[in-house]
mmCIF file of C-alpha atoms in Angstrom:
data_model
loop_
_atom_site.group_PDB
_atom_site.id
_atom_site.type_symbol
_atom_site.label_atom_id
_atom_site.label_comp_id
_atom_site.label_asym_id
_atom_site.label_seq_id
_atom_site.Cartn_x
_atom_site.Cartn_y
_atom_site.Cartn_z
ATOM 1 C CA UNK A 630 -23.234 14.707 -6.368
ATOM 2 C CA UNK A 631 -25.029 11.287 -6.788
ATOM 3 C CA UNK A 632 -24.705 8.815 -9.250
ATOM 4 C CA UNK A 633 -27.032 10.188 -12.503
ATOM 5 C CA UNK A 634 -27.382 9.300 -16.295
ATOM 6 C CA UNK A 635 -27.074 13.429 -16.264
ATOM 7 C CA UNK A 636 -23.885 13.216 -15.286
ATOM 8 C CA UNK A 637 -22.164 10.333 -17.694
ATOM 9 C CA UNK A 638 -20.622 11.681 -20.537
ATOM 10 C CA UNK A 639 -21.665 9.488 -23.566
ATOM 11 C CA UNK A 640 -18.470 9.266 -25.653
ATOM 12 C CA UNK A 641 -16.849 8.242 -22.910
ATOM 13 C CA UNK A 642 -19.381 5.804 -21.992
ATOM 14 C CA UNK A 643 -18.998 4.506 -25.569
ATOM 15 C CA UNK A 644 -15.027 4.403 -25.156
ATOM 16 C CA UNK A 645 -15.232 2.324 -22.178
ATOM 17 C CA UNK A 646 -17.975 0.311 -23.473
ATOM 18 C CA UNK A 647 -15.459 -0.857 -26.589
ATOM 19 C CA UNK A 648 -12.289 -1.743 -24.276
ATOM 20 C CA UNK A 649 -14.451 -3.877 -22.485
ATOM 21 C CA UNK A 650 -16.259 -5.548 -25.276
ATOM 22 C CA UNK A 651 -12.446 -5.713 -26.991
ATOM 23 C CA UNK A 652 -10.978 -6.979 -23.476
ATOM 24 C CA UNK A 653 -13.720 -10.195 -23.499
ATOM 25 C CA UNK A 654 -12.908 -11.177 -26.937
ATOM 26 C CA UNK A 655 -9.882 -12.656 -28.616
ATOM 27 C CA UNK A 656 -8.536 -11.789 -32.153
ATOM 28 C CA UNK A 657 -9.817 -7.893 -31.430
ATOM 29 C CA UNK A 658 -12.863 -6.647 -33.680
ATOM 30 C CA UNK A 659 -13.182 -4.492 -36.668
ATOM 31 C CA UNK A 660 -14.973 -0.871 -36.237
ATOM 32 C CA UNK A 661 -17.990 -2.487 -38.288
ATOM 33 C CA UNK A 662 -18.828 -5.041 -35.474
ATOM 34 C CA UNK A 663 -17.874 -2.666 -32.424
ATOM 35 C CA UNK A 664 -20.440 0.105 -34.195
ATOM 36 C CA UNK A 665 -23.015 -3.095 -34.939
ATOM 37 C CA UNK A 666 -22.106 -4.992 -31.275
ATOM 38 C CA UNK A 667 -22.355 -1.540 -28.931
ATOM 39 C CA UNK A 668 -25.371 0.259 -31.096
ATOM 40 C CA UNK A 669 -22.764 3.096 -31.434
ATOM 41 C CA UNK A 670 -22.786 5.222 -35.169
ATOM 42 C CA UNK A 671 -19.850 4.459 -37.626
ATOM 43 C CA UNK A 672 -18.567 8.349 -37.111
ATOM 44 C CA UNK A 673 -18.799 8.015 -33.714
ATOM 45 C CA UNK A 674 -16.816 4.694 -33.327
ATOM 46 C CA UNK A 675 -14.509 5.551 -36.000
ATOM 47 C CA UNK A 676 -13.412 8.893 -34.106
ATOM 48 C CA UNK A 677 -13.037 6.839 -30.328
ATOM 49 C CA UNK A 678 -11.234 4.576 -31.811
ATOM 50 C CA UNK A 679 -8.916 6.543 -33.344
ATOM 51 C CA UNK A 680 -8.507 8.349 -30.095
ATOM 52 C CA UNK A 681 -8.063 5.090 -28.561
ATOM 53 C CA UNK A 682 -5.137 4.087 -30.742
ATOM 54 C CA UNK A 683 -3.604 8.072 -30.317
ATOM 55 C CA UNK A 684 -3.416 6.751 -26.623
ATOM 56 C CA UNK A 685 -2.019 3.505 -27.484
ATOM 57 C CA UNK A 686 -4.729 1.666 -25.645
ATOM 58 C CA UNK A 687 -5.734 0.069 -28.727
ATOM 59 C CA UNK A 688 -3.269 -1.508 -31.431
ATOM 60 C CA UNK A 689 -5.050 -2.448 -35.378
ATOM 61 C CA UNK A 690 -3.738 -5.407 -37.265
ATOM 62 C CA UNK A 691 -5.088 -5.057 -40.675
ATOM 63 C CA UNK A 692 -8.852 -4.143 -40.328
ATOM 64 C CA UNK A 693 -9.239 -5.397 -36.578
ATOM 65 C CA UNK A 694 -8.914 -3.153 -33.601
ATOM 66 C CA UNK A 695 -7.358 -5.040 -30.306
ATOM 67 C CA UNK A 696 -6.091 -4.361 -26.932
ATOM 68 C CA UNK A 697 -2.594 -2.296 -26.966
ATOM 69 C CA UNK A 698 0.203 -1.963 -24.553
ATOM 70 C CA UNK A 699 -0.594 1.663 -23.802
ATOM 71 C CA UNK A 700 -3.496 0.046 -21.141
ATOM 72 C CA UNK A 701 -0.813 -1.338 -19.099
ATOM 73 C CA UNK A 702 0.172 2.119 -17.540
ATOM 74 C CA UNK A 703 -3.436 2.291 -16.445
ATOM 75 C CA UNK A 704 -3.730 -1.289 -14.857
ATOM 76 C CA UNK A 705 -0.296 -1.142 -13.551
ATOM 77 C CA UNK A 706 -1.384 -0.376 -9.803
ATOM 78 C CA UNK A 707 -4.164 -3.123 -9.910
ATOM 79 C CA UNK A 708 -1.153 -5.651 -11.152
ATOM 80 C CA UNK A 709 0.810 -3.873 -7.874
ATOM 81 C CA UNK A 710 -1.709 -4.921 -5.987
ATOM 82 C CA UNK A 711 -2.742 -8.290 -7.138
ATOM 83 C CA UNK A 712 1.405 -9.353 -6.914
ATOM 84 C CA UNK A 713 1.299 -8.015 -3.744
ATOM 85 C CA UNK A 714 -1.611 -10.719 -2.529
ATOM 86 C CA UNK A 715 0.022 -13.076 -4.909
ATOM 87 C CA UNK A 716 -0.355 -15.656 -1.723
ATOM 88 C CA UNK A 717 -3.833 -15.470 -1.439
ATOM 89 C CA UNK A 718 -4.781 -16.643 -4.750
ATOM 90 C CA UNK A 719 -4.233 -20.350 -3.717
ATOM 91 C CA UNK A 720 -5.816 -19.725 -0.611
ATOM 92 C CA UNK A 721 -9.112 -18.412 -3.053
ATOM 93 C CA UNK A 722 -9.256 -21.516 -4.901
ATOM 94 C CA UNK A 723 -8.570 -23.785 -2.034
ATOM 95 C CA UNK A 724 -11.422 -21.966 -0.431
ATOM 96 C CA UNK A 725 -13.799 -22.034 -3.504
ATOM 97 C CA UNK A 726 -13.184 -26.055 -3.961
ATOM 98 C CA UNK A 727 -14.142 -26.362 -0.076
ATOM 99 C CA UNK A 728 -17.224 -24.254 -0.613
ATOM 100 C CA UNK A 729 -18.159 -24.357 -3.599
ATOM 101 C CA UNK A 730 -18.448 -20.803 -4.112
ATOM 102 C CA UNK A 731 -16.641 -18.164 -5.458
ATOM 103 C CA UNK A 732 -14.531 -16.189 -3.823
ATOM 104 C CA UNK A 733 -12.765 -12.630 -3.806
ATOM 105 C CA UNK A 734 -10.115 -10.584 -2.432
ATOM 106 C CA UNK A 735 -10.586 -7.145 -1.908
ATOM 107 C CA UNK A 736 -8.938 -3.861 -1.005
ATOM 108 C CA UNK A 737 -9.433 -0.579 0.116
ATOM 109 C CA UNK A 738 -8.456 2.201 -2.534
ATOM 110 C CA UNK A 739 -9.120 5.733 -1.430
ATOM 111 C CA UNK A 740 -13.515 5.671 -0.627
ATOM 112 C CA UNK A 741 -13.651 2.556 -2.734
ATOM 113 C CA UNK A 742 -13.055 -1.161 -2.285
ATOM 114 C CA UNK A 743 -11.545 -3.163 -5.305
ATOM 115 C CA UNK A 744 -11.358 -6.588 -6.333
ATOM 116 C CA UNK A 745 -8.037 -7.643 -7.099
ATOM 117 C CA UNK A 746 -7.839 -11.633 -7.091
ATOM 118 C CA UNK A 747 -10.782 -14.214 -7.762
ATOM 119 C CA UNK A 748 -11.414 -17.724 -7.838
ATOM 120 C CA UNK A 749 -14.536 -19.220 -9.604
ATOM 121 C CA UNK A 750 -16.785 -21.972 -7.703
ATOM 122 C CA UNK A 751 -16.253 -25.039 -9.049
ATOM 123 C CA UNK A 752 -20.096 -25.715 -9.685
ATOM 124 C CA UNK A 753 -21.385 -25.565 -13.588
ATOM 125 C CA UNK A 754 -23.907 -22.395 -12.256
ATOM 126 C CA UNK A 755 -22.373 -19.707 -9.694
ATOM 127 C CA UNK A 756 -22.269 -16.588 -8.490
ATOM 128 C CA UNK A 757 -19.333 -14.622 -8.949
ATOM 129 C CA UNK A 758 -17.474 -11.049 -9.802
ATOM 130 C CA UNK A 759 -14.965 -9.818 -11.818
ATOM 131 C CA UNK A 760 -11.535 -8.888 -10.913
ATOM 132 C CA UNK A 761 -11.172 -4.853 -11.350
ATOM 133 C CA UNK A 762 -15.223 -4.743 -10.052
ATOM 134 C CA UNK A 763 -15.025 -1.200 -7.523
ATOM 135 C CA UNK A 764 -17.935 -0.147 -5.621
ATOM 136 C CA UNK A 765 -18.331 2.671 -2.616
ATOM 137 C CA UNK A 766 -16.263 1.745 0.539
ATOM 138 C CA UNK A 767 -19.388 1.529 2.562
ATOM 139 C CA UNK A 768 -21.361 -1.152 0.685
ATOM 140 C CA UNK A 769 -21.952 -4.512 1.604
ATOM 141 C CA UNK A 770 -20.159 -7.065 3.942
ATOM 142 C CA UNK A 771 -17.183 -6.127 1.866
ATOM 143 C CA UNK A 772 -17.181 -2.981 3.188
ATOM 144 C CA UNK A 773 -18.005 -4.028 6.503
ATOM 145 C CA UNK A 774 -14.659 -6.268 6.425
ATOM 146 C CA UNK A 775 -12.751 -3.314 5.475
ATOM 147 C CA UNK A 776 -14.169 -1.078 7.909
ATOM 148 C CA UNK A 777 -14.465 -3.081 10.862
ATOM 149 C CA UNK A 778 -11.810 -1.172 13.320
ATOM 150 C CA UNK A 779 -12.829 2.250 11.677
ATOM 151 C CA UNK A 780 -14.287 5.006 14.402
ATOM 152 C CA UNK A 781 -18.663 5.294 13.478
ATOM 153 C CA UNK A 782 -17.552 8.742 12.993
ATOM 154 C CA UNK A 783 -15.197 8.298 10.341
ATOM 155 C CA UNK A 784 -17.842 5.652 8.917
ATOM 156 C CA UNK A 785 -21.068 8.119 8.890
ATOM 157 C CA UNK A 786 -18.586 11.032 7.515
ATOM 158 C CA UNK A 787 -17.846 8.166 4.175
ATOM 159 C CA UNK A 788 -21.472 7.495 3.651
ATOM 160 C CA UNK A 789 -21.920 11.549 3.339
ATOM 161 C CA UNK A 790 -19.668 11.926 0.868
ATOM 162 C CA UNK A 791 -20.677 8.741 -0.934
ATOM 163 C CA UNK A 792 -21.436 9.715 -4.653
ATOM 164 C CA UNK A 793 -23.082 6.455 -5.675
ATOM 165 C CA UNK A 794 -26.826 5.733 -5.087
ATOM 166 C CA UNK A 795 -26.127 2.321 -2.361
ATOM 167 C CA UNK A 796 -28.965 2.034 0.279
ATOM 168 C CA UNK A 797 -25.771 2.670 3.203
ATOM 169 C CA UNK A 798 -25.517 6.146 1.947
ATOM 170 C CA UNK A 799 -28.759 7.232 3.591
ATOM 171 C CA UNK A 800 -28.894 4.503 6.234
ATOM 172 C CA UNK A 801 -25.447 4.422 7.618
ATOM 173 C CA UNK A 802 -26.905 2.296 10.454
ATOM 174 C CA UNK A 803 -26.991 -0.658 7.782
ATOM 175 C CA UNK A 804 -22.646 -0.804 7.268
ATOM 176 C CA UNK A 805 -22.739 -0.044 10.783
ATOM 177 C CA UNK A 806 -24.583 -3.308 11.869
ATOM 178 C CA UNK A 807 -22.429 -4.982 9.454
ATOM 179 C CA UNK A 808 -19.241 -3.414 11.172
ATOM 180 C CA UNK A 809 -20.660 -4.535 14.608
ATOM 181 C CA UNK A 810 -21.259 -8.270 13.438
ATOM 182 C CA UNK A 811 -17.961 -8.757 12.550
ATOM 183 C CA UNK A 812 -16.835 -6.850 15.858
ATOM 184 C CA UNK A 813 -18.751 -9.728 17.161
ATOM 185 C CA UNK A 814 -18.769 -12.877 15.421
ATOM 186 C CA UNK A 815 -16.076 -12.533 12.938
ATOM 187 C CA UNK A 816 -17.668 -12.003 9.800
ATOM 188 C CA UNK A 817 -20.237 -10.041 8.782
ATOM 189 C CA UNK A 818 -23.563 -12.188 6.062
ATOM 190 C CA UNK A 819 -25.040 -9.517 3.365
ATOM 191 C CA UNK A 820 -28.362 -11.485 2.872
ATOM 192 C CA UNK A 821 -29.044 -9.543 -0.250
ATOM 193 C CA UNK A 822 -29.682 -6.490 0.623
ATOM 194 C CA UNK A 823 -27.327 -4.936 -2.136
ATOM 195 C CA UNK A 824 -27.916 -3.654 -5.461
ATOM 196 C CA UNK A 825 -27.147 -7.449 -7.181
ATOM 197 C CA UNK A 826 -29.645 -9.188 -4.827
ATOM 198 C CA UNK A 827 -26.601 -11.612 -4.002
ATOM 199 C CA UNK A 828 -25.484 -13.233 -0.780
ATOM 200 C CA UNK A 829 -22.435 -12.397 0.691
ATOM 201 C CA UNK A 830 -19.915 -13.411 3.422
ATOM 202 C CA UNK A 831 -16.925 -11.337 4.320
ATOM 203 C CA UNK A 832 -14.133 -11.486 6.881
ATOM 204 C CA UNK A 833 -11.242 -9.133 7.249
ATOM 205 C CA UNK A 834 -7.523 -10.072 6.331
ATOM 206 C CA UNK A 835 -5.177 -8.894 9.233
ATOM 207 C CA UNK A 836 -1.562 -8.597 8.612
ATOM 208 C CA UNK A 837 1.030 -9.420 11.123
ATOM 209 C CA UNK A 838 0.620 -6.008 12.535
ATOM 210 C CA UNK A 839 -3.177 -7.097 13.025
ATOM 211 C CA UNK A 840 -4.062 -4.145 10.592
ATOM 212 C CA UNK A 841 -6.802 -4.893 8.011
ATOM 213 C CA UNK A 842 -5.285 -4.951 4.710
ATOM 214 C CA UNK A 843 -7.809 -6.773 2.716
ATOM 215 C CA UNK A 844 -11.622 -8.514 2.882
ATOM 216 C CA UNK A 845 -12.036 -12.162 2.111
ATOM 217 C CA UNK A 846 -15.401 -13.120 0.606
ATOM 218 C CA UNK A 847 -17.445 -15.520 -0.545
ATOM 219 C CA UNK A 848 -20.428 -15.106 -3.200
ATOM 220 C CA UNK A 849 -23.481 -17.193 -3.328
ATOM 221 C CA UNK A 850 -27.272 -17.374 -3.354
ATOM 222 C CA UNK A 851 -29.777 -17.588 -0.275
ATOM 223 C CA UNK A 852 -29.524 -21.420 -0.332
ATOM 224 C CA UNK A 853 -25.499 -21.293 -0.222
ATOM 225 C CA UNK A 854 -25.908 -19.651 3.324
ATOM 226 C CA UNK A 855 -28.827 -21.479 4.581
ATOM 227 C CA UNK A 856 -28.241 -22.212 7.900
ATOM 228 C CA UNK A 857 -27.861 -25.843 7.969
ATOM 229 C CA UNK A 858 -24.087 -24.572 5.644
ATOM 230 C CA UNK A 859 -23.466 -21.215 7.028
ATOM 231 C CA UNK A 860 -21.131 -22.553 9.903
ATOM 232 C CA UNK A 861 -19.321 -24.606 7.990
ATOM 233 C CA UNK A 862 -18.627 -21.133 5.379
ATOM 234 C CA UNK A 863 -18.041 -19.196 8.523
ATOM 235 C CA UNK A 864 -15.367 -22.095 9.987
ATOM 236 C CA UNK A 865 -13.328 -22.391 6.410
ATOM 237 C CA UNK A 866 -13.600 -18.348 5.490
ATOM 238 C CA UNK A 867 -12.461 -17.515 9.182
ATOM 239 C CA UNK A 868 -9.204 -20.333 8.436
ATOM 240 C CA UNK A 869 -8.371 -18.687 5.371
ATOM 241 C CA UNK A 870 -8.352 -15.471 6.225
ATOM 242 C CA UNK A 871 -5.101 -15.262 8.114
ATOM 243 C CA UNK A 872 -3.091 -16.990 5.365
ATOM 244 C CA UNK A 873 -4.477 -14.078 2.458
ATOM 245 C CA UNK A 874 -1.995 -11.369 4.585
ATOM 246 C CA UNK A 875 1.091 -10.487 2.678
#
């Protein structure tokens, strides 16, 4: 089954659309804004939103609708994970300041990779990615990181079963090369040939077992990699990487 507007289910689309919107904003919202913000009917937000607060993922203060403690049972692996890694986040920002790029740790969950810790370039404009951001296992330099000691085999059978419309899952040869550069050299450059048209560096995090357990990465634009900088961003993501293990 591939990833298809057929297959979304709007209400739910609209549900997730209002955590999100609620999640960016302080002081929650009232159902007037989220219906006028989101394009979504007053029935229709009115009845998700009571829904919502059944679940207890919402909480309403007089007329505003906010953020309630119910989410936490649903984020509560993510915050298992990112305490878990809780070393790497100085690592991420040390790594940004040297950089000057954004950086990411990531994970592999099941036929996914998620992004559990971030730190922000410390440039005015940047690429970057939020924390919680999943995408197929296969995709990108990411993936590549994650993958690298993984059998072809196993790594042709995961872009079969991909759901999600990413140019590896017909062209497995493309997380493959990206598997074999890393095999190679240590890190693996996606020179935007993903869905975001972003550059992207990624080297895998060993633990002392020399098991990957994670993918260190760097964001950034065709001119962060150009060549005359892309050994220096190899040199300081290839130092980091050890010190992001657990």
């Amino acid at each position: 089954m591939n990833d298809s507007t057929d297959a979304i289910i709007p209400a739910v689309d609209k549900a997730v659309a209002i955590l999100r919107y609620l999640g960016g904003r302080q002081g929650g919202a009232s159902q007037a804004e989220l219906s006028e913000a989101l394009s979504i009917t007053s029935t229709t937000c009115y009845r998700i939103l009571q829904s919502l607060l059944r679940a207890g993922f919402l909480h309403k203060t007089g007329g505003s609708y906010d953020l309630g403690g119910g989410i936490l049972a649903v984020v509560q692996k993510l915050n298992e994970h990112s305490a878990h890694f809780a070393c790497a986040q100085p690592i991420l920002y040390r790594l940004a300041e040297e950089s000057g790029l954004s950086t990411k740790l990531s994970i592999r969950q099941g036929e996914e990779q998620l992004s559990i810790l971030r730190s922000e370039s410390p440039l005015p404009m940047s690429v970057t990615g939020k924390v919680g951001s999943h995408f197929p296992l296969i995709e990108g330099s990411v993936g590549a990181a994650l993958l690298a000691d993984t059998p072809e085999r196993e790594i042709r059978t995961l872009a079969k079963r991909c759901r999600t419309r990413v140019p590896e899952q017909n062209h497995p040869e493309l997380i493959l090369a990206g598997v074999q550069a890393i095999r190679e050299h240590g890190y693996c450059l996606n020179a935007g040939q993903n869905r975001w048209h972003v550059e992207a560096l990624s080297v895998p995090v060993r633990d002392k077992a020399g098991t990957i357990v994670a993918a260190l990465t760097l964001l950034g634009t065709q001119a962060d990699f150009a060549e005359k900088r892309l050994s220096k961003i190899v040199r300081l993501a290839l130092r980091a990487a050890p010190h992001c293990a657990p």
